[in-house]
Coordinates of C-alpha atoms and ligand atoms in Angstrom, one line a residue:
X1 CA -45.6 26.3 -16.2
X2 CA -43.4 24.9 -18.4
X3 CA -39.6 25.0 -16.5
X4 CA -37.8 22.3 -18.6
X5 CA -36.3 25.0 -21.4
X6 CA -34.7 26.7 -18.5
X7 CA -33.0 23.8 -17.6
X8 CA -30.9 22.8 -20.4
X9 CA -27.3 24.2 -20.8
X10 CA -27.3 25.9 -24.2
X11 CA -23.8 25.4 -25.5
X12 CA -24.4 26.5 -28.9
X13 CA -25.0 30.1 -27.5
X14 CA -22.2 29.7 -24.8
X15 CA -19.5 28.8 -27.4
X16 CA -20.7 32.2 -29.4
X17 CA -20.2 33.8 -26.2
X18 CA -16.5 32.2 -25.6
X19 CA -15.7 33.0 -29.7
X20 CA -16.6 36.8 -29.2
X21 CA -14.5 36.4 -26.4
X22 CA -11.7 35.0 -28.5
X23 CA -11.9 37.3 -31.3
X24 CA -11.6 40.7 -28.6
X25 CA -8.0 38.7 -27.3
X26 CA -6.9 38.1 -30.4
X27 CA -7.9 42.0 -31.2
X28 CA -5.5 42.4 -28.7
X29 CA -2.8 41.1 -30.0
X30 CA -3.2 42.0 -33.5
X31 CA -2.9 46.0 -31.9
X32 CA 0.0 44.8 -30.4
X33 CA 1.5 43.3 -33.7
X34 CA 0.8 39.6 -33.5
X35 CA -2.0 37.6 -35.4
X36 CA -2.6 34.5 -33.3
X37 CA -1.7 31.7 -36.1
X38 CA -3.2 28.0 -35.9
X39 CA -2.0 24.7 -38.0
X40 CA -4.2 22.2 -38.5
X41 CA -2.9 19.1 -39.7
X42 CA -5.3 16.3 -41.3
X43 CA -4.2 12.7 -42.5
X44 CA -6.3 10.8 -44.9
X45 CA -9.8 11.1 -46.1
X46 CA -11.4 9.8 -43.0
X47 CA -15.1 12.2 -44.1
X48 CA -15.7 12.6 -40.2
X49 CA -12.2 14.7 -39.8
X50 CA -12.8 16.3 -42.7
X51 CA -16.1 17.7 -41.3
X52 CA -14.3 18.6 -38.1
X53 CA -11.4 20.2 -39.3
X54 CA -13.4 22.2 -41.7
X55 CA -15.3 23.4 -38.8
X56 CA -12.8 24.5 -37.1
X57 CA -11.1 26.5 -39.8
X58 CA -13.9 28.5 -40.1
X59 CA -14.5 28.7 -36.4
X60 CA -11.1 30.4 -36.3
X61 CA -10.9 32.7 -39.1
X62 CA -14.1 33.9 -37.6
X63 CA -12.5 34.6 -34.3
X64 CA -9.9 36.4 -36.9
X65 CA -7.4 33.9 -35.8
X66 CA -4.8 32.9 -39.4
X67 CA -5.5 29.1 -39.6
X68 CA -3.5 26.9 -42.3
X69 CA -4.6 23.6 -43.0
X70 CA -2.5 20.9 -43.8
X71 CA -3.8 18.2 -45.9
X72 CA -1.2 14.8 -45.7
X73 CA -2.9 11.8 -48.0
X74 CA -3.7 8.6 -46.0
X75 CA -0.1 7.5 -47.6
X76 CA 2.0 9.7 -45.3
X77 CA 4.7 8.1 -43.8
X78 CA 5.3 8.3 -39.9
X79 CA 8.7 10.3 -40.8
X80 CA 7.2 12.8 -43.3
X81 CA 4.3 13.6 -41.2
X82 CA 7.0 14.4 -37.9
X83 CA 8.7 16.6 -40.2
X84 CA 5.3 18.4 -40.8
X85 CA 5.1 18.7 -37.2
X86 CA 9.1 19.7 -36.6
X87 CA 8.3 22.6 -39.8
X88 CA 5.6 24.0 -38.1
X89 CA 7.3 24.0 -34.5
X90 CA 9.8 26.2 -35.7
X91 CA 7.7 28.2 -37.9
X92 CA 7.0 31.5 -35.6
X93 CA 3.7 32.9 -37.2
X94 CA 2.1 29.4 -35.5
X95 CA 1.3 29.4 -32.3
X96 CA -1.3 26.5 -31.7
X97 CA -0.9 23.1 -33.7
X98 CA -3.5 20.5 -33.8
X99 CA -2.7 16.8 -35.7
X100 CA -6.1 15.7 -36.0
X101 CA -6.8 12.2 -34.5
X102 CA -7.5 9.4 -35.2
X103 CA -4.7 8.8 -37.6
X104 CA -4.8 6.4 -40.1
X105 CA -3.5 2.8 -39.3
X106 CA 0.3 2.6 -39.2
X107 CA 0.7 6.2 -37.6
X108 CA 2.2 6.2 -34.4
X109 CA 0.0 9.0 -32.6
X110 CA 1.9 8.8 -29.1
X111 CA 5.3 9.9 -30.9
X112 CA 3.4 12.4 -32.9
X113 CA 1.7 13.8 -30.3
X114 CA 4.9 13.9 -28.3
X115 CA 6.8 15.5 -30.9
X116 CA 4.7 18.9 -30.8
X117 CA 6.1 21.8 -29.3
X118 CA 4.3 21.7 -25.8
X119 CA 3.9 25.9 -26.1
X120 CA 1.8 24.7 -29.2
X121 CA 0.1 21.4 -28.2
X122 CA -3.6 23.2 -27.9
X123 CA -4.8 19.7 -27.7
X124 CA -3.3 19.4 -24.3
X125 CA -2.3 15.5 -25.0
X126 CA 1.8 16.3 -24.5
X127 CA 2.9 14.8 -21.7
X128 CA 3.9 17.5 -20.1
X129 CA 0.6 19.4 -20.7
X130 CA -1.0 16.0 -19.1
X131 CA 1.6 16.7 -15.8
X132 CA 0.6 20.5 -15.6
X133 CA -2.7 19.6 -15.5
X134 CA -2.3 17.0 -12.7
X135 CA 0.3 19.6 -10.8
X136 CA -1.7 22.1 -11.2
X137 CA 0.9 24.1 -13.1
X138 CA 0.4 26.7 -16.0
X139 CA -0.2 24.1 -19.5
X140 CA -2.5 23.6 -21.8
X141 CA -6.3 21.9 -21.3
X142 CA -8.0 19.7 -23.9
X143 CA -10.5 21.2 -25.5
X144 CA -13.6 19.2 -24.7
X145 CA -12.8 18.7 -20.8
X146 CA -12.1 22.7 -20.5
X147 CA -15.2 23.5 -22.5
X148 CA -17.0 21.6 -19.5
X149 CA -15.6 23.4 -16.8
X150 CA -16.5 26.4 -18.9
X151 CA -19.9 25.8 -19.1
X152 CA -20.0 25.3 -15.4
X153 CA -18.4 28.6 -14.7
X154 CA -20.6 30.3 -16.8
X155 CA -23.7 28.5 -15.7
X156 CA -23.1 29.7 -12.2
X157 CA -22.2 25.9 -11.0
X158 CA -20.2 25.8 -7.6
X159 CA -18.3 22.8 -7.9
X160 CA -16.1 22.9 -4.8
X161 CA -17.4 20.0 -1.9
X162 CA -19.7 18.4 -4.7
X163 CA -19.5 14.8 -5.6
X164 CA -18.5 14.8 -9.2
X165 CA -19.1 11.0 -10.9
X166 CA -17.3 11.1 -14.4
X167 CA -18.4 8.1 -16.2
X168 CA -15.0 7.1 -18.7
X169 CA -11.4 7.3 -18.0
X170 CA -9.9 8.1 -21.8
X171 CA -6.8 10.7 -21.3
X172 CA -8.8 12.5 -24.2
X173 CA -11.9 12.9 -22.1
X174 CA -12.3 11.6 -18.6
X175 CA -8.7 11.7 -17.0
X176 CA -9.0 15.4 -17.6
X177 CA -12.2 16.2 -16.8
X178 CA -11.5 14.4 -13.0
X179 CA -8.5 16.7 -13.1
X180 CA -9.9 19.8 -13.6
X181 CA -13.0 19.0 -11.3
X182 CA -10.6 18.2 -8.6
X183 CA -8.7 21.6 -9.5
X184 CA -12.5 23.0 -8.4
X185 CA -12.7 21.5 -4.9
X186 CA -14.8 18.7 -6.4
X187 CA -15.2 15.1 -4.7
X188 CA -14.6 13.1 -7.4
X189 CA -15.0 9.5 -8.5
X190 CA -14.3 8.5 -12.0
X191 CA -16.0 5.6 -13.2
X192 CA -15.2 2.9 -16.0
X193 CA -16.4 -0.1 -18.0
X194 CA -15.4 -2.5 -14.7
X195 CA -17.0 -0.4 -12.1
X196 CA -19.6 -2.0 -10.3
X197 CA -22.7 -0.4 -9.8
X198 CA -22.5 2.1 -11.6
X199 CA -26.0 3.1 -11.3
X200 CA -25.8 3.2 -7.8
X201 CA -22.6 5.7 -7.7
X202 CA -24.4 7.9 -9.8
X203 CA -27.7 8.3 -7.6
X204 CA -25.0 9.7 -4.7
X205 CA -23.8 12.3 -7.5
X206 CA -24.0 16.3 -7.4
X207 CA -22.4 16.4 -10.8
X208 CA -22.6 13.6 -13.3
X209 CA -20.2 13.4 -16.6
X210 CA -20.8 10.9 -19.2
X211 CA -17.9 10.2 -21.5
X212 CA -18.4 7.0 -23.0
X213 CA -19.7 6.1 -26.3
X214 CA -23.1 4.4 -25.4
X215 CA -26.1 5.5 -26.1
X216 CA -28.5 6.2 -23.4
X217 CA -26.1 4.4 -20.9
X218 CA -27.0 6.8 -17.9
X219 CA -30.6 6.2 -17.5
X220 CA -32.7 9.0 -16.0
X221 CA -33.4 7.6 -12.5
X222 CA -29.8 7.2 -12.1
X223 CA -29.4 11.2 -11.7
X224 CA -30.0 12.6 -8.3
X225 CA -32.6 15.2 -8.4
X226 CA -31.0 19.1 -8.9
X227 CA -27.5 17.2 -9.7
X228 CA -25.9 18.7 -12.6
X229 CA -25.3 16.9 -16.0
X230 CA -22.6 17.1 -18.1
X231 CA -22.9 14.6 -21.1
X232 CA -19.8 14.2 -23.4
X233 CA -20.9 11.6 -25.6
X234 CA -21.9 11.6 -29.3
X235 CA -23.9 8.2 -30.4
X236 CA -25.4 7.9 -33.5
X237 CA -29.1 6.1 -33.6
X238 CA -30.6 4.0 -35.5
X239 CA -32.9 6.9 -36.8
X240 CA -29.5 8.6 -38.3
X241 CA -30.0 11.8 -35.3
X242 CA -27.1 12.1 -32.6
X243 CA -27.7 10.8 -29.0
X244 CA -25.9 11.5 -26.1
X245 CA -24.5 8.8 -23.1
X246 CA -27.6 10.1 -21.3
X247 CA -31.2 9.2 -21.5
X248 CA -32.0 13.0 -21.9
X249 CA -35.6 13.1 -21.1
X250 CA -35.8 11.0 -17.9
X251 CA -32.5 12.8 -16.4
X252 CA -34.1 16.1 -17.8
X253 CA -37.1 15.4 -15.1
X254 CA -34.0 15.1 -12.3
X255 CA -31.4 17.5 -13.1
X256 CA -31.0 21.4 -12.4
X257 CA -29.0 21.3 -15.4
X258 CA -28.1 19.6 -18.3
X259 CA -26.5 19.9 -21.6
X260 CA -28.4 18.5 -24.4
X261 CA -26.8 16.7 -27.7
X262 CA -26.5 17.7 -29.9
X263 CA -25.7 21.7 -28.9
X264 CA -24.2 21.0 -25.5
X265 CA -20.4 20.3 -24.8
X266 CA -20.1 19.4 -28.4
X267 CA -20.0 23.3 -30.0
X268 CA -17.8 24.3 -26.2
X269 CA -14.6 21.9 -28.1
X270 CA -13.7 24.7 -31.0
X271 CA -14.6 27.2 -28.7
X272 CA -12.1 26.0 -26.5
X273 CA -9.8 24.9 -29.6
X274 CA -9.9 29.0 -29.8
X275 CA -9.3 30.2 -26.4
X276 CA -6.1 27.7 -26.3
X277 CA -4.5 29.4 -29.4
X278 CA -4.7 32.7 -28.5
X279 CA -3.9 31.4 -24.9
X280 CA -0.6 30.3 -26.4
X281 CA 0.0 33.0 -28.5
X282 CA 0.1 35.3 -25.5
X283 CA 2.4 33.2 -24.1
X284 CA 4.5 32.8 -26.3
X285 CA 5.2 36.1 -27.3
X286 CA 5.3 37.2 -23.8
X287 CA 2.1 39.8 -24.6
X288 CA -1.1 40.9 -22.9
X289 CA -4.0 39.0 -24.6
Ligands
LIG301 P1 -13.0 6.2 -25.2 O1 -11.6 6.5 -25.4 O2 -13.6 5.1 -26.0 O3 -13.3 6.0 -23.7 C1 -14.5 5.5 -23.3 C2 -14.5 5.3 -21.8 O4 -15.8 4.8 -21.4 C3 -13.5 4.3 -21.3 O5 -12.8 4.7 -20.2 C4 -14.3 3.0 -21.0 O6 -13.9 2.3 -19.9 C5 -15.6 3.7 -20.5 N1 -16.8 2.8 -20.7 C6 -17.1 2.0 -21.8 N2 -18.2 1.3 -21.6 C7 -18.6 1.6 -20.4 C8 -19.7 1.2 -19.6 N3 -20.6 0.3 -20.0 N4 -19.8 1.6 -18.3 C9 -18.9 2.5 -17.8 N5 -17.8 3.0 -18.5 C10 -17.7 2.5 -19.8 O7 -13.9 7.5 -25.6 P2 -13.6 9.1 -25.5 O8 -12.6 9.5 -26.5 O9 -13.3 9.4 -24.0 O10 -15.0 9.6 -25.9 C11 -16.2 9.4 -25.1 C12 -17.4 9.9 -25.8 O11 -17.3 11.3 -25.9 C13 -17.6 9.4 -27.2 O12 -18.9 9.3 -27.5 C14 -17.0 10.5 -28.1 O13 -17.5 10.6 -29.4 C15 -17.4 11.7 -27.3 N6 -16.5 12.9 -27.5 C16 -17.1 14.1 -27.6 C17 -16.4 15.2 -27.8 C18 -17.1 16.5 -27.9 O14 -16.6 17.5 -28.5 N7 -18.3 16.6 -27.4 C19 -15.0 15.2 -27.8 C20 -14.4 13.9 -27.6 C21 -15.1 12.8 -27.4 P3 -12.5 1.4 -19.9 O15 -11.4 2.4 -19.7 O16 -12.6 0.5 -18.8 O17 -12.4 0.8 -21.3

């Protein structure tokens, strides 16, 4: 019998499952008066953005969330585009404010970033989202690391007392991630482009997450059997397809579970996107969502 199907974490259907979700919150609020609203804000052409923030406009007037895009040309100036941000912090029909990154060169994205309203930042990359998250306090999670978590929870993965190897220590990605495994009880070792032995630290793993940017770093016999794999990356090959960090066939033969790419973190990070804004909504308006 064929069991390697069952295996694979099927994100695609998950983040359907998180957006219907989504749309019964925001539901919620609407009876209650209030539409979840959601700025997106895109500088320059860069085609990849373009793709994403398209992608999520649609995700989130689907979810029957009121998106408003913001398209800034690649001119922009660092002062403009904080007023951008300053209008829509004060604009109340906003709740959740994403300034899509990368910027384009000259753009300071630190001050930017810091400049959002924190209530709004449904990035979770204000500093003082990035403290919550380490003290454990009421914030806001980025996307992609949250979408992680949520496919563990709904996957039925125990994490507390497991060794959790995450594999990349960006404040986007991995810093998170380690946070919100350790929030789970998780033993966890974050790993980086000076660890040594990386293979080797790996093989002890319960849980392994790959955010990195290589393709096929993780090889197969590197995964413990029944560990768990969570893989963040998104390579393109040399054929044109997308690749993962993992080599997904040989740690497919090792792992309980594993996300494929692409369809396996990468649809969770709208879904996510999603849960934040109405998340913030609620908050901010001090109503039941
Ligand atoms: P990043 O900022 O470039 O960080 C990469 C991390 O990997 C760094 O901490 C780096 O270590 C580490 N690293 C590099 N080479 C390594 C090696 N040979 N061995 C061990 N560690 C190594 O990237 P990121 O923003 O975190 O993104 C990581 C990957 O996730 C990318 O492929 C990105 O496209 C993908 N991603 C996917 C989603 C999604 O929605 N699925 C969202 C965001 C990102 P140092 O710190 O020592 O340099």
């Amino acid at each position: 019998m064929d069991t390697t199907a069952s295996k694979r974490i099927d994100g695609k259907g998950t983040a359907v499952a998180v957006r219907a979700d989504v749309a019964v919150r925001v539901e919620r609020l609407v009876a209650q008066g209030v539409t979840p609203g959601l700025a997106v804000v895109l500088v320059g052409e860069d085609p990849a953005s373009q793709v994403y923030v398209r992608n999520k406009d649609r995700a989130a007037t689907g979810a029957g969330i009121a998106v408003q895009t913001r398209k800034l040309s690649a001119e922009t100036t660092q002062a403009e585009l904080l007023a951008v941000v300053e209008e829509l912090n004060a604009d109340n029909s906003v709740h959740g404010i994403l300034v899509q990154l990368p910027l384009p060169k000259g753009l300071d994205e630190g001050e930017v970033v810091r400049r959002i309203d924190p209530a709004k930042d449904v990035d979770g990359l204000h500093p003082l989202n990035v403290a919550a998250l380490v003290m454990g306090d009421e914030g806001l999670v980025p996307c992609t690391p949250a979408g992680c978590i949520e496919l563990c929870d709904r996957y039925g993965v125990d994490l507390t007392g497991k060794h959790a190897v995450v594999v990349g220590r960006s404040m986007l990605v991995g810093k998170p991630i380690a946070q919100l495994l350790l929030g789970r009880n998780a033993t966890v070792t974050v790993a980086h482009s000076r660890t040594t032995d990386l293979a080797g630290l790996c093989r002890t793993a319960d849980v392994v997450v790959a955010a990195v940017g290589v393709l096929g770093l993780v090889k197969g016999d590197w995964i413990k059997p029944g560990a768990v794999v969570l893989d963040v990356g998104i390579n393109r090959g040399e054929d044109g397809k997308l690749y993962g960090d993992v080599d997904f066939p040989g740690a497919e033969a090792n792992a309980s579970l594993i996300t494929p790419v692409p369809g396996g973190v990468g649809p969770m990070t709208i879904a996510m996107l999603l849960d934040n804004t109405v998340t913030a909504a609620a908050r901010i308006t001090g109503l039941e969502a």
